[in-house]
Amino acid sequence: MPFIKLNRIERRKVAVFFSCLTLAAFAWLFFALSNEYIYNLKTVVHYTNLPQNKAFSPLQSDTVTLQVEGTGWNLLFSKLRLGPEAIKVNLKSLAQKNYITFTEQLPNINRTFHTIQRVVSVMPDTLYFDFSSRSVKKIPVSLLYKIAFQPRFGISDSIKLSPSYVTVTGPIEDIAAIKKWNTDTVNAREIKTTISKRIALKRPSKNNITIYPSIIEVKVPVSEFTEKSIDLPVTIFNDNADVKLLPSKVKVTFLTSLTNYSDINRDDFEAGVDLNNWRKGYRQLPVILKKAPAFCKILKIEPRIIDFIIKE
């Protein structure tokens, strides 16, 4: 296929033509995006000023469709998910009726948008609610955490939560099913010192449930661990038979924190054997560690099984 050869003047004219065409396209796009349009935007409803004397359950989805008037730029950004993640709906009027209308709340909703955007209507315009008895219950807090420690470090004592209980308010049937309330997850790596921080609680899964407080104090005691060994006498569990154990003591080796090292003694442990294993045909009895201090990691028990003689 032959190529068209252009001289220098003709090449300049072609370059000017395409430059003008590009500028015209950008100018058209700019003015087109500057015009006003009506477009739909889906968003989630968050309720405020919840009724204090009664619980409620929405009879429809918490997702609504906003009909928004704005420029083409707003429409472009809404497609890029830059629109509002939620709108706030005031439930103060539920004290007198069992529904609210968005028409009454459009001025407040529009305050959450840019001045060049305006919510024209909401679909559905009316939200209906079912009321039931409101219950209040204290529920224990459960800490979620993913903590990686430096070598030889770990949790050395009970984790402290302040407060350790939260007050949950909502419909009786919903509150009855809640046994604990989780926190957000504490993520930490290479830890070697005690963790103290404020952490938020998980948000309620339903809009008609509230919790107080929403933030608690967390303290995770962290200490360096070291190895320690203790000789323990072996006892016989659940039996009064006259038995001689060989040996009568075992050596327990474990890891404990340096802060607790001097406080741990043999009274914190209890080792023994169960003669029911002999009646089951065992020729030797495995050693059972029935009691051990919290936050200690047992490394080994020597010996793990022992001989025995039944005295007549």
Short mmCIF file of C-alpha atoms in Angstrom, two decimals:
data_model
loop_
_atom_site.label_atom_id
_atom_site.label_comp_id
_atom_site.label_asym_id
_atom_site.label_seq_id
_atom_site.Cartn_x
_atom_site.Cartn_y
_atom_site.Cartn_z
CA MET A 1 0.00 0.00 0.00
CA PRO A 2 1.58 3.32 -1.05
CA PHE A 3 2.26 5.95 1.60
CA ILE A 4 1.11 9.53 1.15
CA LYS A 5 4.08 11.82 1.29
CA LEU A 6 3.47 15.23 2.82
CA ASN A 7 5.77 18.16 2.71
CA ARG A 8 6.61 20.23 5.77
CA ILE A 9 3.76 22.75 5.30
CA GLU A 10 1.18 20.00 4.78
CA ARG A 11 2.36 18.13 7.89
CA ARG A 12 1.99 21.32 9.91
CA LYS A 13 -1.57 21.80 8.63
CA VAL A 14 -2.47 18.21 9.61
CA ALA A 15 -0.99 18.70 13.09
CA VAL A 16 -2.93 21.93 13.57
CA PHE A 17 -6.15 20.20 12.43
CA PHE A 18 -5.84 17.35 14.94
CA SER A 19 -4.85 19.76 17.72
CA CYS A 20 -7.97 21.82 17.06
CA LEU A 21 -10.08 18.65 16.91
CA THR A 22 -8.69 17.51 20.27
CA LEU A 23 -9.28 20.88 21.88
CA ALA A 24 -12.83 20.98 20.52
CA ALA A 25 -13.51 17.50 21.94
CA PHE A 26 -12.21 18.50 25.37
CA ALA A 27 -14.21 21.75 25.27
CA TRP A 28 -17.38 19.83 24.35
CA LEU A 29 -16.75 17.31 27.14
CA PHE A 30 -16.12 20.08 29.66
CA PHE A 31 -19.32 21.94 28.83
CA ALA A 32 -21.30 18.69 28.67
CA LEU A 33 -20.12 17.70 32.17
CA SER A 34 -20.91 21.20 33.44
CA ASN A 35 -24.60 20.90 32.53
CA GLU A 36 -27.25 19.89 35.09
CA TYR A 37 -28.58 16.32 35.09
CA ILE A 38 -30.91 14.16 37.18
CA TYR A 39 -29.35 10.83 38.18
CA ASN A 40 -29.98 8.04 40.70
CA LEU A 41 -27.65 7.15 43.53
CA LYS A 42 -28.07 4.21 45.93
CA THR A 43 -27.05 4.77 49.54
CA VAL A 44 -27.57 3.37 53.05
CA VAL A 45 -29.78 4.90 55.73
CA HIS A 46 -28.38 5.61 59.20
CA TYR A 47 -30.93 6.51 61.87
CA THR A 48 -30.48 9.29 64.45
CA ASN A 49 -32.54 10.39 67.49
CA LEU A 50 -33.86 6.88 68.11
CA PRO A 51 -37.00 6.61 70.29
CA GLN A 52 -36.03 6.22 73.94
CA ASN A 53 -39.12 4.41 75.21
CA LYS A 54 -39.69 1.79 72.55
CA ALA A 55 -37.75 -0.46 70.20
CA PHE A 56 -38.36 -0.47 66.47
CA SER A 57 -37.74 -2.66 63.45
CA PRO A 58 -37.68 -1.19 59.92
CA LEU A 59 -40.18 -2.90 57.62
CA GLN A 60 -38.04 -2.29 54.52
CA SER A 61 -34.43 -2.38 53.41
CA ASP A 62 -31.94 0.13 54.81
CA THR A 63 -30.85 0.92 51.25
CA VAL A 64 -32.68 3.69 49.39
CA THR A 65 -32.34 5.34 45.98
CA LEU A 66 -31.68 9.07 45.86
CA GLN A 67 -32.75 11.09 42.85
CA VAL A 68 -30.03 13.74 42.73
CA GLU A 69 -29.78 16.90 40.65
CA GLY A 70 -26.22 17.84 39.87
CA THR A 71 -23.65 18.43 37.17
CA GLY A 72 -22.19 15.83 34.89
CA TRP A 73 -19.07 15.93 37.05
CA ASN A 74 -21.17 14.82 40.05
CA LEU A 75 -22.67 12.04 37.94
CA LEU A 76 -19.18 10.92 36.91
CA PHE A 77 -17.95 10.87 40.50
CA SER A 78 -21.04 8.98 41.68
CA LYS A 79 -20.25 6.26 39.13
CA LEU A 80 -16.74 6.17 40.61
CA ARG A 81 -18.32 5.55 44.03
CA LEU A 82 -17.38 8.96 45.39
CA GLY A 83 -20.94 9.72 46.49
CA PRO A 84 -22.07 9.67 50.15
CA GLU A 85 -21.83 6.24 51.78
CA ALA A 86 -24.89 6.95 53.94
CA ILE A 87 -27.53 9.53 54.74
CA LYS A 88 -28.84 10.34 58.20
CA VAL A 89 -32.55 10.09 58.91
CA ASN A 90 -34.04 11.70 62.02
CA LEU A 91 -36.50 9.40 63.82
CA LYS A 92 -37.76 11.99 66.31
CA SER A 93 -41.23 11.98 64.73
CA LEU A 94 -41.68 8.26 65.56
CA ALA A 95 -42.80 9.36 69.02
CA GLN A 96 -46.19 10.22 67.45
CA LYS A 97 -46.43 7.88 64.44
CA ASN A 98 -45.01 4.68 62.97
CA TYR A 99 -43.54 6.09 59.75
CA ILE A 100 -41.31 8.89 58.49
CA THR A 101 -41.24 10.60 55.09
CA PHE A 102 -38.13 11.73 53.28
CA THR A 103 -39.98 14.73 51.85
CA GLU A 104 -39.95 16.30 55.31
CA GLN A 105 -36.25 15.59 55.75
CA LEU A 106 -34.89 16.65 52.35
CA PRO A 107 -33.49 19.98 53.68
CA ASN A 108 -31.42 18.16 56.31
CA ILE A 109 -30.33 15.48 53.84
CA ASN A 110 -29.23 18.11 51.30
CA ARG A 111 -26.88 19.62 53.89
CA THR A 112 -24.73 16.51 53.61
CA PHE A 113 -24.20 17.06 49.87
CA HIS A 114 -22.09 19.57 48.01
CA THR A 115 -23.84 22.86 47.33
CA ILE A 116 -23.97 22.09 43.60
CA GLN A 117 -25.85 18.84 44.31
CA ARG A 118 -29.46 18.60 45.45
CA VAL A 119 -31.59 15.59 46.37
CA VAL A 120 -34.85 15.92 44.50
CA SER A 121 -36.57 12.84 45.94
CA VAL A 122 -35.95 9.52 47.69
CA MET A 123 -37.37 6.15 46.72
CA PRO A 124 -39.19 4.92 48.69
CA ASP A 125 -40.35 8.22 50.12
CA THR A 126 -41.95 6.67 53.22
CA LEU A 127 -40.32 4.29 55.70
CA TYR A 128 -42.55 2.22 58.02
CA PHE A 129 -41.56 0.75 61.37
CA ASP A 130 -42.82 -1.99 63.65
CA PHE A 131 -42.57 -1.28 67.38
CA SER A 132 -41.96 -3.68 70.24
CA SER A 133 -40.92 -3.54 73.89
CA ARG A 134 -37.48 -2.06 74.38
CA SER A 135 -35.02 -4.05 76.47
CA VAL A 136 -31.75 -3.10 78.16
CA LYS A 137 -29.09 -5.73 78.87
CA LYS A 138 -25.49 -5.77 80.08
CA ILE A 139 -23.32 -7.95 77.85
CA PRO A 140 -19.65 -8.96 78.33
CA VAL A 141 -17.10 -7.59 75.90
CA SER A 142 -14.93 -10.03 73.92
CA LEU A 143 -11.59 -8.79 72.60
CA LEU A 144 -10.58 -9.85 69.09
CA TYR A 145 -6.85 -9.73 68.49
CA LYS A 146 -4.11 -10.91 66.16
CA ILE A 147 -0.82 -10.28 67.95
CA ALA A 148 2.56 -11.61 66.89
CA PHE A 149 5.27 -11.39 69.55
CA GLN A 150 9.02 -11.20 69.35
CA PRO A 151 10.77 -14.48 70.29
CA ARG A 152 10.34 -15.46 73.96
CA PHE A 153 7.62 -12.83 74.56
CA GLY A 154 3.94 -13.41 75.13
CA ILE A 155 0.80 -12.54 77.13
CA SER A 156 1.77 -12.77 80.81
CA ASP A 157 -1.50 -12.04 82.61
CA SER A 158 -5.23 -11.59 82.12
CA ILE A 159 -6.26 -9.09 79.46
CA LYS A 160 -8.02 -6.14 81.09
CA LEU A 161 -11.01 -4.44 79.43
CA SER A 162 -12.47 -1.24 80.84
CA PRO A 163 -15.39 -1.46 80.92
CA SER A 164 -15.69 -5.22 80.57
CA TYR A 165 -19.46 -4.98 79.96
CA VAL A 166 -21.48 -2.80 77.60
CA THR A 167 -25.11 -1.75 77.80
CA VAL A 168 -27.09 -2.94 74.79
CA THR A 169 -30.56 -1.57 74.07
CA GLY A 170 -33.05 -2.85 71.51
CA PRO A 171 -36.00 -5.18 70.88
CA ILE A 172 -36.34 -7.95 73.45
CA GLU A 173 -36.12 -10.75 70.87
CA ASP A 174 -32.92 -9.34 69.37
CA ILE A 175 -31.21 -8.61 72.67
CA ALA A 176 -31.98 -12.09 74.08
CA ALA A 177 -29.87 -13.74 71.37
CA ILE A 178 -26.74 -11.66 72.11
CA LYS A 179 -24.30 -13.39 74.48
CA LYS A 180 -21.18 -11.25 73.95
CA TRP A 181 -20.08 -8.15 72.08
CA ASN A 182 -16.89 -8.20 70.03
CA THR A 183 -14.40 -5.39 69.67
CA ASP A 184 -12.65 -4.41 66.48
CA THR A 185 -9.56 -6.56 65.96
CA VAL A 186 -6.30 -5.47 67.59
CA ASN A 187 -3.55 -6.11 65.05
CA ALA A 188 0.07 -5.92 66.17
CA ARG A 189 3.41 -7.45 65.20
CA GLU A 190 6.86 -7.82 66.77
CA ILE A 191 5.45 -6.98 70.20
CA LYS A 192 7.61 -7.08 73.35
CA THR A 193 5.91 -4.53 75.62
CA THR A 194 2.47 -4.25 77.21
CA ILE A 195 -0.23 -2.99 74.85
CA SER A 196 -2.53 -0.21 76.14
CA LYS A 197 -4.96 1.42 73.75
CA ARG A 198 -8.53 2.52 73.12
CA ILE A 199 -10.46 0.37 70.69
CA ALA A 200 -13.92 0.62 69.16
CA LEU A 201 -16.61 -2.01 69.54
CA LYS A 202 -18.21 -3.66 66.53
CA ARG A 203 -21.12 -1.64 65.20
CA PRO A 204 -24.57 -3.16 65.70
CA SER A 205 -25.78 -5.20 62.74
CA LYS A 206 -29.22 -3.60 63.05
CA ASN A 207 -30.14 0.07 63.22
CA ASN A 208 -32.60 -0.54 66.06
CA ILE A 209 -29.86 -1.75 68.44
CA THR A 210 -27.60 0.65 70.32
CA ILE A 211 -24.56 0.03 72.54
CA TYR A 212 -22.91 2.15 75.22
CA PRO A 213 -20.07 2.88 75.39
CA SER A 214 -18.82 2.43 71.84
CA ILE A 215 -15.11 2.60 72.77
CA ILE A 216 -13.27 0.79 75.59
CA GLU A 217 -9.78 0.72 77.11
CA VAL A 218 -7.70 -2.41 76.47
CA LYS A 219 -4.57 -3.54 78.31
CA VAL A 220 -2.70 -6.64 77.16
CA PRO A 221 0.13 -7.46 79.63
CA VAL A 222 3.23 -8.61 77.74
CA SER A 223 6.44 -9.93 79.27
CA GLU A 224 9.51 -11.96 78.39
CA PHE A 225 9.22 -15.69 79.11
CA THR A 226 11.88 -17.98 80.48
CA GLU A 227 12.17 -21.66 81.33
CA LYS A 228 11.65 -23.07 84.83
CA SER A 229 11.44 -26.58 86.30
CA ILE A 230 9.70 -27.88 89.43
CA ASP A 231 9.66 -31.34 91.05
CA LEU A 232 6.13 -32.44 91.91
CA PRO A 233 4.81 -35.34 94.01
CA VAL A 234 2.48 -37.63 92.08
CA THR A 235 -0.93 -38.27 93.64
CA ILE A 236 -3.66 -40.78 92.81
CA PHE A 237 -6.90 -39.35 91.45
CA ASN A 238 -10.35 -40.80 92.18
CA ASP A 239 -9.17 -43.86 94.13
CA ASN A 240 -8.21 -44.88 97.69
CA ALA A 241 -6.26 -48.04 96.78
CA ASP A 242 -2.88 -48.63 98.40
CA VAL A 243 -0.50 -48.09 95.49
CA LYS A 244 3.22 -47.47 95.29
CA LEU A 245 4.24 -45.25 92.39
CA LEU A 246 7.66 -45.56 90.75
CA PRO A 247 8.86 -42.85 90.73
CA SER A 248 6.76 -40.88 93.20
CA LYS A 249 7.80 -37.52 91.74
CA VAL A 250 7.96 -35.99 88.28
CA LYS A 251 9.81 -33.00 86.90
CA VAL A 252 7.67 -30.41 85.11
CA THR A 253 9.41 -27.95 82.79
CA PHE A 254 7.48 -24.92 81.60
CA LEU A 255 7.75 -21.38 80.29
CA THR A 256 6.68 -18.51 82.52
CA SER A 257 7.01 -14.75 82.39
CA LEU A 258 9.87 -13.08 84.22
CA THR A 259 7.36 -11.05 86.23
CA ASN A 260 5.77 -14.25 87.61
CA TYR A 261 8.95 -16.35 87.84
CA SER A 262 9.58 -15.97 91.58
CA ASP A 263 5.89 -16.30 92.51
CA ILE A 264 5.34 -19.73 90.95
CA ASN A 265 5.94 -22.74 93.20
CA ARG A 266 4.86 -26.39 93.44
CA ASP A 267 1.59 -25.45 95.16
CA ASP A 268 0.42 -23.99 91.84
CA PHE A 269 0.61 -27.44 90.19
CA GLU A 270 -1.05 -30.78 90.73
CA ALA A 271 0.19 -33.96 89.03
CA GLY A 272 -1.26 -37.44 89.39
CA VAL A 273 -2.40 -40.69 87.83
CA ASP A 274 -5.80 -42.30 87.33
CA LEU A 275 -6.04 -45.94 88.45
CA ASN A 276 -8.97 -46.45 86.11
CA ASN A 277 -6.31 -46.77 83.41
CA TRP A 278 -4.89 -49.80 85.28
CA ARG A 279 -8.37 -51.38 85.36
CA LYS A 280 -8.55 -50.82 81.60
CA GLY A 281 -5.40 -52.90 81.17
CA TYR A 282 -2.65 -50.27 81.25
CA ARG A 283 0.72 -51.66 82.43
CA GLN A 284 2.02 -48.12 83.08
CA LEU A 285 0.11 -45.00 84.10
CA PRO A 286 0.31 -41.72 82.16
CA VAL A 287 0.92 -38.64 84.31
CA ILE A 288 -1.92 -36.13 84.25
CA LEU A 289 -1.27 -32.48 85.05
CA LYS A 290 -4.55 -31.54 86.71
CA LYS A 291 -3.62 -27.99 87.73
CA ALA A 292 -1.14 -25.44 86.38
CA PRO A 293 -0.82 -21.65 86.55
CA ALA A 294 -2.47 -19.58 83.84
CA PHE A 295 -0.22 -18.21 81.09
CA CYS A 296 2.35 -20.96 81.60
CA LYS A 297 3.30 -23.15 78.68
CA ILE A 298 4.13 -26.74 79.68
CA LEU A 299 7.18 -27.95 77.78
CA LYS A 300 7.62 -31.45 79.17
CA ILE A 301 6.88 -33.80 82.06
CA GLU A 302 9.62 -36.27 83.04
CA PRO A 303 8.79 -39.09 83.17
CA ARG A 304 5.58 -38.95 81.19
CA ILE A 305 4.49 -42.45 82.28
CA ILE A 306 5.31 -44.20 85.55
CA ASP A 307 5.27 -47.74 86.94
CA PHE A 308 3.13 -48.78 89.89
CA ILE A 309 2.74 -51.61 92.41
CA ILE A 310 -0.63 -52.50 93.87
CA LYS A 311 -0.19 -53.39 97.54
CA GLU A 312 -2.28 -56.28 98.85
#
